[in-house]
Coordinates of C-alpha atoms and ligand atoms in Angstrom, one line a residue:
M1000 CA -85.6 -39.4 -52.8
T1001 CA -82.6 -40.3 -50.7
I1002 CA -80.3 -43.2 -50.7
K1003 CA -78.5 -44.4 -47.6
M1004 CA -74.8 -43.7 -47.9
P1005 CA -72.0 -44.1 -45.3
A1006 CA -72.3 -41.4 -42.7
P1007 CA -69.9 -38.5 -43.4
D1008 CA -66.9 -38.4 -41.1
E1009 CA -67.2 -35.2 -39.2
G1010 CA -63.4 -35.2 -38.3
I1011 CA -62.6 -35.2 -42.1
L1012 CA -65.1 -32.5 -42.8
A1013 CA -63.6 -30.3 -40.1
R1014 CA -60.2 -30.7 -41.8
R1015 CA -61.5 -29.7 -45.3
D1016 CA -59.3 -26.6 -45.7
E1017 CA -56.1 -28.4 -44.7
I1018 CA -57.0 -31.3 -47.0
I1019 CA -57.6 -29.0 -50.0
A1020 CA -54.3 -27.3 -49.4
A1021 CA -52.5 -30.6 -49.3
L1022 CA -54.2 -31.8 -52.5
R1023 CA -53.2 -28.5 -54.2
E1024 CA -49.6 -29.2 -53.4
I1025 CA -49.9 -32.5 -55.3
V1026 CA -52.1 -31.3 -58.2
P1027 CA -51.3 -27.6 -58.7
G1028 CA -53.2 -25.0 -60.9
E1029 CA -56.8 -25.7 -61.8
G1030 CA -56.6 -29.4 -60.9
V1031 CA -58.4 -28.9 -57.6
I1032 CA -62.0 -27.6 -57.6
D1033 CA -63.6 -26.7 -54.3
S1034 CA -66.1 -23.9 -54.9
E1035 CA -69.8 -24.9 -54.6
R1036 CA -70.6 -23.4 -58.0
E1037 CA -67.8 -25.1 -59.9
M1038 CA -68.4 -28.5 -58.2
M1039 CA -72.1 -28.5 -59.4
P1040 CA -71.4 -30.5 -62.6
Y1041 CA -70.0 -33.3 -60.4
E1042 CA -72.9 -33.6 -58.0
S1043 CA -74.4 -36.6 -59.9
D1044 CA -73.7 -38.9 -62.7
A1045 CA -76.4 -40.1 -65.2
L1046 CA -78.6 -41.4 -62.3
T1047 CA -79.7 -37.8 -62.0
A1048 CA -82.4 -38.4 -59.4
Y1049 CA -79.7 -38.3 -56.8
R1050 CA -77.4 -35.4 -56.1
Q1051 CA -74.6 -34.8 -53.5
P1052 CA -71.8 -32.3 -53.8
P1053 CA -68.4 -33.9 -53.1
M1054 CA -66.1 -32.5 -50.4
V1055 CA -63.6 -31.6 -53.2
V1056 CA -62.9 -32.5 -56.9
V1057 CA -59.4 -33.4 -57.9
L1058 CA -58.4 -33.7 -61.6
P1059 CA -54.9 -35.1 -61.8
D1060 CA -52.9 -35.2 -65.0
T1061 CA -50.4 -38.0 -64.5
T1062 CA -50.2 -41.4 -62.9
E1063 CA -47.7 -40.1 -60.4
Q1064 CA -50.3 -37.5 -59.2
V1065 CA -53.0 -40.1 -58.9
A1066 CA -50.6 -42.2 -56.8
Q1067 CA -49.8 -39.3 -54.5
V1068 CA -53.4 -38.3 -54.1
L1069 CA -54.4 -41.8 -53.2
K1070 CA -51.5 -42.2 -50.8
Y1071 CA -52.4 -39.0 -49.1
C1072 CA -56.1 -40.1 -48.8
Y1073 CA -55.0 -43.5 -47.5
D1074 CA -52.7 -42.0 -44.8
N1075 CA -55.4 -39.6 -43.7
G1076 CA -58.4 -42.0 -43.9
I1077 CA -60.2 -40.0 -46.6
R1078 CA -62.7 -41.7 -48.9
V1079 CA -62.2 -41.5 -52.7
V1080 CA -64.8 -41.8 -55.5
P1081 CA -63.1 -42.4 -58.9
R1082 CA -65.0 -40.8 -61.8
G1083 CA -64.6 -41.0 -65.6
N1084 CA -67.1 -39.0 -67.6
G1085 CA -70.0 -39.4 -65.2
T1086 CA -72.4 -41.3 -67.5
S1087 CA -73.0 -44.2 -65.1
L1088 CA -76.7 -45.1 -64.9
S1089 CA -76.4 -46.9 -61.6
G1090 CA -74.8 -44.1 -59.6
G1091 CA -71.3 -45.6 -59.8
S1092 CA -69.6 -42.2 -59.5
F1093 CA -72.1 -40.7 -57.1
P1094 CA -70.0 -38.5 -54.8
L1095 CA -69.7 -38.6 -51.0
A1096 CA -70.0 -35.4 -48.8
D1097 CA -66.7 -36.2 -47.1
G1098 CA -65.0 -37.7 -50.1
V1099 CA -62.5 -36.7 -52.8
L1100 CA -64.1 -37.0 -56.3
L1101 CA -61.1 -38.2 -58.4
G1102 CA -61.8 -37.3 -62.0
L1103 CA -59.8 -38.9 -64.8
S1104 CA -61.0 -36.6 -67.5
K1105 CA -57.5 -35.2 -68.2
F1106 CA -56.2 -38.6 -69.1
K1107 CA -57.0 -38.3 -72.8
R1108 CA -53.8 -39.3 -74.5
V1109 CA -53.1 -42.2 -76.8
R1110 CA -49.8 -43.7 -75.5
E1111 CA -49.1 -46.2 -78.3
I1112 CA -50.7 -47.9 -81.2
D1113 CA -49.3 -51.2 -82.3
F1114 CA -51.1 -52.3 -85.5
D1115 CA -48.9 -55.3 -86.0
N1116 CA -50.0 -56.8 -82.6
R1117 CA -53.5 -55.3 -82.9
V1118 CA -53.4 -53.4 -79.6
A1119 CA -53.7 -49.7 -78.6
V1120 CA -52.4 -48.3 -75.3
V1121 CA -54.7 -45.5 -74.2
E1122 CA -55.5 -43.4 -71.2
P1123 CA -58.7 -43.9 -69.3
G1124 CA -60.3 -40.5 -69.9
M1125 CA -60.6 -41.0 -73.7
T1126 CA -64.1 -41.5 -74.8
N1127 CA -64.9 -45.0 -76.1
L1128 CA -65.5 -43.5 -79.6
A1129 CA -62.2 -41.6 -79.5
V1130 CA -60.4 -45.0 -79.2
S1131 CA -62.0 -46.2 -82.4
E1132 CA -61.3 -42.9 -84.1
A1133 CA -57.6 -43.1 -83.1
V1134 CA -57.1 -46.3 -85.1
A1135 CA -59.7 -45.8 -87.9
H1136 CA -57.1 -44.5 -90.4
E1137 CA -55.7 -48.0 -90.7
G1138 CA -59.2 -49.6 -91.0
F1139 CA -59.3 -50.7 -87.3
Y1140 CA -61.8 -50.1 -84.5
Y1141 CA -62.4 -51.0 -80.8
A1142 CA -65.4 -53.4 -80.7
P1143 CA -67.5 -52.7 -77.5
D1144 CA -69.8 -49.9 -78.4
P1145 CA -72.1 -48.6 -75.6
S1146 CA -74.8 -46.3 -76.9
S1147 CA -73.1 -43.6 -74.7
Q1148 CA -69.8 -44.1 -76.6
I1149 CA -69.6 -40.5 -77.7
A1150 CA -69.5 -39.5 -74.0
C1151 CA -68.4 -42.3 -71.7
S1152 CA -64.8 -42.9 -70.9
I1153 CA -62.8 -46.1 -71.6
G1154 CA -61.8 -46.2 -67.9
G1155 CA -65.5 -46.1 -66.9
N1156 CA -66.1 -48.9 -69.4
I1157 CA -63.6 -51.1 -67.6
A1158 CA -65.1 -50.3 -64.2
E1159 CA -68.6 -51.2 -65.5
N1160 CA -67.6 -53.9 -67.9
S1161 CA -69.6 -52.1 -70.5
G1162 CA -71.2 -53.6 -73.6
G1163 CA -73.1 -52.5 -76.6
V1164 CA -74.9 -53.6 -79.8
H1165 CA -71.8 -55.5 -81.1
S1166 CA -71.0 -57.3 -77.8
L1167 CA -73.1 -60.3 -78.9
K1168 CA -70.4 -61.3 -81.5
Y1169 CA -67.3 -59.4 -80.3
G1170 CA -67.7 -59.5 -76.5
L1171 CA -68.0 -57.1 -73.6
T1172 CA -65.2 -54.9 -72.4
T1173 CA -63.7 -57.8 -70.4
N1174 CA -63.1 -59.7 -73.7
N1175 CA -61.4 -56.7 -75.3
V1176 CA -59.0 -55.4 -72.6
L1177 CA -55.6 -57.1 -72.3
G1178 CA -53.9 -55.1 -69.6
C1179 CA -53.7 -51.9 -67.5
E1180 CA -51.8 -49.7 -65.2
F1181 CA -53.6 -49.7 -61.8
V1182 CA -53.0 -47.5 -58.8
L1183 CA -53.9 -48.9 -55.4
I1184 CA -55.4 -46.8 -52.6
T1185 CA -51.9 -47.1 -50.9
G1186 CA -50.4 -45.2 -53.9
E1187 CA -48.6 -48.4 -55.2
I1188 CA -48.7 -48.7 -59.0
L1189 CA -49.3 -52.1 -60.5
R1190 CA -49.1 -53.3 -64.1
I1191 CA -51.6 -56.0 -64.8
G1192 CA -51.8 -58.1 -67.9
G1193 CA -50.0 -57.0 -71.1
R1194 CA -50.2 -57.5 -74.8
A1195 CA -50.3 -61.3 -74.8
P1196 CA -53.7 -63.1 -74.6
E1197 CA -52.5 -65.2 -71.6
N1198 CA -50.8 -64.0 -68.4
D1199 CA -49.4 -65.8 -65.4
G1200 CA -51.2 -66.0 -62.0
Y1201 CA -54.7 -65.1 -61.2
D1202 CA -56.8 -63.3 -63.8
L1203 CA -56.5 -59.9 -62.0
M1204 CA -57.6 -58.2 -65.2
G1205 CA -60.9 -60.2 -65.0
I1206 CA -61.4 -59.1 -61.4
I1207 CA -60.7 -55.4 -62.1
T1208 CA -63.0 -55.3 -65.1
G1209 CA -66.4 -54.7 -63.6
S1210 CA -65.1 -53.7 -60.1
E1211 CA -66.9 -50.3 -60.2
G1212 CA -64.0 -48.2 -58.8
L1213 CA -63.9 -50.3 -55.6
L1214 CA -60.4 -51.8 -56.0
G1215 CA -58.2 -49.1 -57.5
V1216 CA -57.8 -46.5 -60.2
V1217 CA -57.0 -47.4 -63.8
T1218 CA -54.6 -44.9 -65.4
E1219 CA -53.6 -46.7 -68.6
I1220 CA -55.4 -49.4 -70.7
T1221 CA -54.2 -51.8 -73.3
V1222 CA -57.1 -52.7 -75.6
R1223 CA -57.5 -55.2 -78.4
I1224 CA -58.3 -53.5 -81.7
L1225 CA -60.0 -55.3 -84.7
K1226 CA -60.0 -54.8 -88.4
K1227 CA -63.3 -53.5 -89.6
P1228 CA -65.4 -56.2 -91.3
E1229 CA -65.4 -56.1 -95.1
T1230 CA -69.2 -55.4 -95.2
A1231 CA -72.2 -55.1 -92.9
R1232 CA -75.9 -55.4 -93.8
A1233 CA -79.0 -55.2 -91.5
L1234 CA -82.5 -56.6 -91.5
M1235 CA -85.4 -54.8 -89.9
V1236 CA -88.1 -57.4 -89.1
G1237 CA -91.5 -56.8 -87.5
F1238 CA -93.7 -59.2 -85.6
A1239 CA -97.4 -59.1 -84.6
E1240 CA -96.5 -60.9 -81.3
V1241 CA -93.5 -60.4 -79.0
E1242 CA -93.3 -64.1 -78.4
A1243 CA -92.7 -64.7 -82.1
A1244 CA -89.8 -62.1 -82.1
G1245 CA -88.3 -63.9 -79.0
E1246 CA -88.6 -67.2 -80.8
C1247 CA -86.8 -65.8 -83.8
V1248 CA -83.9 -64.6 -81.7
A1249 CA -83.5 -68.1 -80.1
R1250 CA -83.8 -69.8 -83.6
I1251 CA -81.1 -67.6 -85.2
I1252 CA -78.6 -68.3 -82.4
G1253 CA -79.7 -72.0 -82.4
A1254 CA -78.9 -72.2 -86.1
G1255 CA -75.3 -71.3 -85.3
I1256 CA -75.5 -67.8 -86.7
I1257 CA -74.0 -65.0 -84.5
P1258 CA -75.1 -61.7 -85.8
G1259 CA -72.9 -58.6 -85.3
G1260 CA -75.9 -57.2 -83.4
M1261 CA -79.5 -58.3 -82.7
E1262 CA -81.7 -55.7 -80.9
M1263 CA -85.4 -55.7 -80.1
M1264 CA -87.8 -52.9 -79.4
D1265 CA -91.4 -53.2 -78.2
K1266 CA -94.3 -51.1 -79.5
D1267 CA -93.8 -48.1 -77.2
A1268 CA -90.1 -47.9 -78.0
I1269 CA -90.8 -48.3 -81.7
H1270 CA -93.3 -45.5 -81.8
A1271 CA -91.1 -43.2 -79.7
A1272 CA -88.0 -43.8 -81.8
E1273 CA -89.9 -43.4 -85.1
A1274 CA -91.4 -40.1 -84.0
F1275 CA -87.9 -38.9 -83.0
V1276 CA -85.7 -40.0 -86.0
K1277 CA -88.1 -41.1 -88.8
A1278 CA -86.2 -44.3 -89.5
G1279 CA -89.1 -45.8 -91.4
Y1280 CA -90.1 -48.3 -88.6
P1281 CA -93.4 -50.1 -89.1
L1282 CA -95.9 -48.8 -86.6
D1283 CA -98.4 -51.7 -86.7
V1284 CA -96.1 -54.3 -85.1
E1285 CA -95.7 -55.4 -81.5
A1286 CA -92.0 -56.0 -81.7
L1287 CA -89.2 -55.0 -84.1
L1288 CA -85.9 -56.8 -84.5
I1289 CA -82.8 -55.2 -86.0
I1290 CA -80.3 -57.8 -87.0
E1291 CA -76.9 -57.1 -88.5
L1292 CA -74.7 -59.5 -90.2
D1293 CA -71.1 -58.6 -90.9
G1294 CA -68.0 -60.2 -92.6
P1295 CA -67.0 -61.0 -96.2
S1296 CA -69.8 -60.0 -98.6
I1297 CA -70.5 -63.5 -99.9
E1298 CA -70.9 -64.8 -96.4
V1299 CA -73.1 -61.9 -95.4
D1300 CA -75.4 -62.4 -98.4
E1301 CA -75.9 -66.0 -97.5
L1302 CA -76.6 -65.3 -93.8
I1303 CA -79.1 -62.6 -94.7
R1304 CA -81.0 -65.2 -96.8
R1305 CA -81.0 -67.7 -93.9
V1306 CA -82.0 -65.1 -91.3
E1307 CA -84.9 -63.9 -93.5
A1308 CA -86.1 -67.5 -93.9
I1309 CA -86.0 -68.1 -90.1
A1310 CA -87.9 -64.8 -89.5
L1311 CA -90.6 -65.9 -92.0
D1312 CA -90.9 -69.2 -90.3
C1313 CA -91.4 -67.3 -87.0
R1314 CA -94.4 -65.5 -88.5
S1315 CA -92.7 -62.1 -89.2
T1316 CA -95.1 -59.6 -90.7
T1317 CA -92.6 -57.2 -92.3
C1318 CA -89.0 -57.5 -93.4
Q1319 CA -86.7 -54.9 -94.9
I1320 CA -83.1 -55.6 -95.8
S1321 CA -80.6 -52.7 -96.1
N1322 CA -79.2 -52.2 -99.6
S1323 CA -76.8 -49.4 -98.8
E1324 CA -74.6 -48.2 -95.9
Q1325 CA -77.0 -45.2 -95.6
E1326 CA -80.0 -47.5 -95.2
R1327 CA -78.2 -49.7 -92.6
L1328 CA -77.3 -46.7 -90.6
L1329 CA -80.9 -45.4 -90.8
F1330 CA -82.2 -48.8 -89.4
W1331 CA -79.8 -48.3 -86.5
A1332 CA -80.5 -44.6 -86.0
G1333 CA -83.9 -45.2 -84.3
R1334 CA -82.5 -47.9 -82.0
K1335 CA -79.5 -45.7 -81.1
A1336 CA -81.8 -42.8 -80.3
A1337 CA -84.4 -44.9 -78.4
F1338 CA -83.4 -43.6 -74.9
P1339 CA -83.7 -39.9 -75.7
A1340 CA -86.8 -40.6 -77.8
V1341 CA -88.5 -42.3 -74.9
G1342 CA -87.6 -39.2 -72.9
R1343 CA -90.2 -37.3 -75.0
L1344 CA -93.0 -39.6 -73.8
S1345 CA -92.9 -38.6 -70.2
P1346 CA -91.2 -36.0 -68.0
D1347 CA -89.0 -38.7 -66.3
Y1348 CA -88.0 -42.3 -66.9
L1349 CA -85.9 -44.8 -65.1
C1350 CA -83.7 -47.0 -67.3
M1351 CA -83.3 -50.5 -65.8
D1352 CA -80.7 -53.1 -66.9
G1353 CA -81.1 -56.8 -66.2
T1354 CA -80.2 -59.9 -68.0
I1355 CA -82.2 -63.1 -68.6
P1356 CA -81.6 -66.3 -70.5
R1357 CA -82.5 -65.6 -74.1
G1358 CA -85.3 -68.2 -74.2
K1359 CA -87.1 -66.4 -71.4
L1360 CA -87.8 -63.2 -73.3
P1361 CA -91.5 -63.7 -73.8
E1362 CA -91.9 -64.7 -70.1
A1363 CA -90.0 -61.6 -69.0
L1364 CA -92.0 -59.3 -71.1
A1365 CA -95.3 -60.8 -69.9
G1366 CA -94.1 -60.4 -66.3
I1367 CA -93.1 -56.7 -66.9
R1368 CA -96.5 -56.0 -68.4
E1369 CA -98.2 -57.5 -65.3
L1370 CA -95.9 -55.4 -63.0
G1371 CA -96.8 -52.3 -65.0
K1372 CA -100.5 -52.9 -64.2
K1373 CA -99.6 -53.4 -60.5
Y1374 CA -97.7 -50.1 -60.2
G1375 CA -99.9 -48.2 -62.7
L1376 CA -96.9 -47.1 -64.8
R1377 CA -96.0 -47.5 -68.5
C1378 CA -92.8 -49.2 -69.5
A1379 CA -91.1 -49.2 -72.9
N1380 CA -88.7 -52.0 -73.6
V1381 CA -85.4 -52.0 -75.6
F1382 CA -83.1 -55.0 -75.5
H1383 CA -79.8 -56.3 -76.6
A1384 CA -82.0 -59.3 -77.5
G1385 CA -79.1 -61.6 -78.6
D1386 CA -77.5 -61.3 -75.1
G1387 CA -80.8 -61.4 -73.2
N1388 CA -80.0 -58.0 -71.8
L1389 CA -83.2 -56.0 -71.1
H1390 CA -83.4 -52.2 -70.8
P1391 CA -87.0 -51.5 -69.5
L1392 CA -87.6 -47.8 -69.5
I1393 CA -90.1 -47.0 -66.7
L1394 CA -92.0 -43.8 -67.4
Y1395 CA -93.0 -41.6 -64.5
D1396 CA -93.4 -38.0 -63.4
A1397 CA -91.3 -36.9 -60.5
N1398 CA -93.8 -34.1 -59.8
V1399 CA -96.6 -36.5 -59.0
A1400 CA -96.5 -37.6 -55.4
D1401 CA -95.0 -41.0 -54.9
E1402 CA -94.5 -41.7 -58.6
M1403 CA -90.8 -41.9 -58.4
Q1404 CA -91.0 -44.3 -55.4
R1405 CA -93.5 -46.5 -57.4
A1406 CA -91.1 -46.4 -60.4
E1407 CA -88.2 -47.5 -58.2
D1408 CA -90.2 -50.3 -56.7
F1409 CA -91.4 -51.4 -60.2
G1410 CA -87.7 -51.4 -61.3
A1411 CA -86.6 -53.5 -58.3
D1412 CA -89.4 -56.0 -59.0
I1413 CA -88.3 -56.3 -62.7
L1414 CA -84.8 -57.1 -61.5
R1415 CA -86.1 -59.7 -59.0
L1416 CA -88.0 -61.2 -62.0
C1417 CA -84.7 -61.4 -64.0
V1418 CA -83.0 -63.3 -61.2
K1419 CA -86.0 -65.6 -60.8
L1420 CA -85.9 -66.4 -64.5
G1421 CA -82.2 -67.4 -64.2
G1422 CA -80.6 -64.0 -65.1
V1423 CA -78.6 -61.4 -63.2
L1424 CA -79.1 -57.9 -61.8
S1425 CA -76.9 -56.1 -64.4
G1426 CA -76.1 -56.7 -68.1
E1427 CA -73.8 -53.7 -68.5
H1428 CA -74.7 -50.7 -66.4
G1429 CA -73.3 -52.0 -63.1
I1430 CA -74.7 -52.3 -59.6
G1431 CA -73.6 -48.9 -58.2
V1432 CA -76.0 -47.5 -55.5
E1433 CA -79.0 -48.3 -57.6
K1434 CA -79.0 -52.1 -57.2
R1435 CA -76.7 -52.4 -54.2
D1436 CA -79.4 -53.5 -51.8
L1437 CA -80.7 -56.1 -54.3
M1438 CA -77.4 -58.0 -54.3
P1439 CA -78.6 -60.5 -51.7
E1440 CA -81.4 -61.5 -54.2
M1441 CA -78.7 -62.8 -56.5
L1442 CA -75.7 -63.7 -54.2
S1443 CA -75.8 -65.9 -51.1
D1444 CA -74.1 -64.7 -47.9
I1445 CA -71.1 -66.8 -48.7
D1446 CA -70.8 -65.4 -52.2
L1447 CA -71.0 -61.9 -50.8
A1448 CA -68.4 -62.6 -48.1
H1449 CA -66.0 -63.9 -50.8
H1450 CA -66.5 -60.7 -52.9
Q1451 CA -65.9 -58.7 -49.7
R1452 CA -62.6 -60.6 -49.1
I1453 CA -61.4 -59.5 -52.5
K1454 CA -62.3 -55.9 -51.8
C1455 CA -60.4 -56.2 -48.5
A1456 CA -57.3 -57.6 -50.2
F1457 CA -57.1 -54.4 -52.4
D1458 CA -58.5 -51.8 -50.0
A1459 CA -58.4 -52.9 -46.4
K1460 CA -59.6 -49.6 -45.0
G1461 CA -62.6 -49.5 -47.3
L1462 CA -61.8 -46.0 -48.6
L1463 CA -62.5 -46.6 -52.3
N1464 CA -66.0 -45.9 -53.5
P1465 CA -67.8 -47.1 -50.3
G1466 CA -71.6 -47.4 -50.5
K1467 CA -71.5 -48.8 -54.0
M1468 CA -72.1 -52.4 -55.2
F1469 CA -72.3 -54.1 -51.8
P1470 CA -74.5 -53.8 -48.7
T1471 CA -71.1 -53.7 -47.0
L1472 CA -69.7 -54.8 -43.7
H1473 CA -67.9 -51.8 -42.4
R1474 CA -64.5 -53.2 -41.4
C1475 CA -62.4 -55.8 -43.1
A1476 CA -61.0 -57.0 -39.7
E1477 CA -64.5 -58.2 -38.8
L1478 CA -64.9 -59.9 -42.1
G1479 CA -61.5 -61.7 -41.6
R1480 CA -62.9 -63.4 -38.6
M1481 CA -66.2 -64.3 -40.2
H1482 CA -67.5 -67.8 -40.6
V1483 CA -70.9 -68.4 -42.2
H1484 CA -72.8 -71.4 -41.0
G1485 CA -76.1 -72.6 -42.4
G1486 CA -76.5 -69.4 -44.4
K1487 CA -76.7 -67.3 -41.2
L1488 CA -74.6 -64.2 -41.2
P1489 CA -72.8 -63.7 -37.9
F1490 CA -72.5 -60.2 -36.3
P1491 CA -75.9 -59.2 -37.6
D1492 CA -75.6 -56.1 -35.5
I1493 CA -72.6 -54.7 -37.5
P1494 CA -73.7 -51.5 -39.2
R1495 CA -74.4 -51.9 -42.9
F1496 CA -75.6 -49.4 -45.4
Ligands
FAD2863 C1 -77.7 -42.4 -72.7 C2 -76.8 -43.5 -72.1 C3 -76.7 -44.7 -72.8 C4 -75.9 -45.7 -72.2 N1 -75.8 -46.9 -72.9 C5 -74.9 -47.8 -72.5 C6 -74.7 -49.0 -73.2 O1 -75.2 -49.2 -74.3 N2 -73.9 -50.0 -72.6 C7 -73.3 -49.8 -71.4 O2 -72.6 -50.7 -71.0 N3 -73.5 -48.7 -70.7 C8 -74.3 -47.7 -71.2 N4 -74.5 -46.5 -70.5 C9 -73.9 -46.4 -69.1 C10 -72.5 -45.7 -69.1 O3 -72.2 -45.0 -70.2 C11 -71.4 -46.8 -68.9 O4 -71.6 -47.5 -67.6 C12 -70.0 -46.2 -68.9 O5 -69.0 -47.3 -68.9 C13 -69.6 -45.3 -67.8 O6 -68.4 -44.6 -68.1 P1 -68.1 -43.2 -67.5 O7 -66.7 -42.7 -68.0 O8 -69.1 -42.2 -67.7 O9 -67.9 -43.6 -66.0 P2 -68.5 -42.9 -64.7 O10 -69.9 -42.7 -64.7 O11 -67.6 -41.7 -64.4 O12 -68.1 -44.0 -63.6 C14 -68.6 -45.3 -63.6 C15 -67.9 -46.2 -62.7 O13 -66.6 -46.3 -63.1 C16 -65.6 -46.0 -62.1 N5 -64.5 -45.4 -62.8 C17 -64.5 -44.5 -63.8 N6 -63.3 -44.3 -64.2 C18 -62.4 -45.1 -63.5 C19 -61.0 -45.4 -63.5 N7 -60.2 -44.8 -64.4 N8 -60.5 -46.3 -62.6 C20 -61.4 -46.9 -61.8 N9 -62.7 -46.7 -61.7 C21 -63.2 -45.8 -62.6 C22 -66.4 -45.1 -61.2 O14 -65.9 -45.1 -59.8 C23 -67.8 -45.6 -61.2 O15 -68.0 -46.7 -60.3 C24 -75.3 -45.5 -71.0 C25 -75.4 -44.3 -70.3 C26 -76.2 -43.3 -70.9 C27 -76.3 -42.0 -70.1

């Protein structure tokens, strides 16, 4: 399979040796990688179906080096793809043949921990889990917890506005980041936000969070840290019908209860996870909910009782409540291993990520089932049910002619369904190259043009991560003159990718 990316600039490729020498002046030693063999690990991110060696990989160690690399690229018209730890599932850090792949993996230091003000100042290359580990000795943690937390970087989390099981109660990355140091493509260094919850001017932190490496490079992050809840207990509830599980989710939230996490798996996902980790999941149910309540013990005990009653009222067929920390972790072990477990069902799978209003869960599942019949492919479903964030896992075999194409078409139709049901194209994995061409399904021409204007304000030459997130107009100058009337985009002949 191929994806259409901006055509490589032959003039830049012809200057490769000179460019590498200049980058070595800025980042000496082993910070510049240019051999075909050593660049192989950087050819793709977690959207592994696509591969492309970058022109060169640069691994700076300081903000000053990042600024100098970016200024050099700006002055010479060289494209740059920022990369954290390469776990993007939407191809966010997919390299360009004529681009510098700017890796932030050496930025692993904790710069400051301020327990009194409940913030930690960290570098973007730290893994998400390492941030929690750095503050654990005082009973604190960093709340957003993507399943990839052992591997993904906190810088990548900002760029993708990542979430996880606990985002229902504690928010996504955007709700837990207070400020950052940010390097523009011109090499200028900005400090955005700070330690206070409110800052003057536009909410630039809000714009940068989720900007997928298109606006600048994050080199330091100030995150909110939270005290660990006194206790946490989980329920594992099975249902004979998916609709009943969906109703249970809506009723719990409707009752004013916000669980620490509320996840759903369908039958295929339950069977795969159980075979993989032996978590004790019931195998005779169509849907399984794992619901966690956290807080003071007395409150948790009361909430468990209320959730159990709601589940019974929604025709649950099995219900187990964790009575020890070990049991709670076992309930979660299957859910946390659901992605690798599904990998055992089929040679390949495509992990989708779309969001729907919570009440539309049954409709969405029925729609996905119908689409599965149309494309002749199986699909296991895992959801952050409380957020309405679906993760359909489409099973296929890349060795069978046209199966990958069918899987991708199936995935695109699922995302169209999410938008039709009132949802959006991404809950947490970003748009990247994967969903770029579907953006007009969700945003009008005017919406897209306004997003483009923000991009142009930060990166007028369009050098940062081009080909991601937007079916882009190729020059900001043309966008500057653009007026959209009656939904008709002018300059329809301007090249897009
Ligand atoms: C098994 C698995 C499970 C996953 N589960 C979840 C989940 O539960 N929730 C979730 O949200 N995601 C999940 N993901 C997706 C992925 O882990 C996240 O999107 C993560 O935030 C990417 O971080 P990264 O460091 O790997 O970024 P990369 O893949 O390296 O880059 C991702 C994007 O961030 C940009 N970027 C990276 N660093 C910087 C920086 N310092 N400055 C500016 N831009 C930067 C890149 O240009 C790119 O656009 C999962 C992935 C896998 C493989």
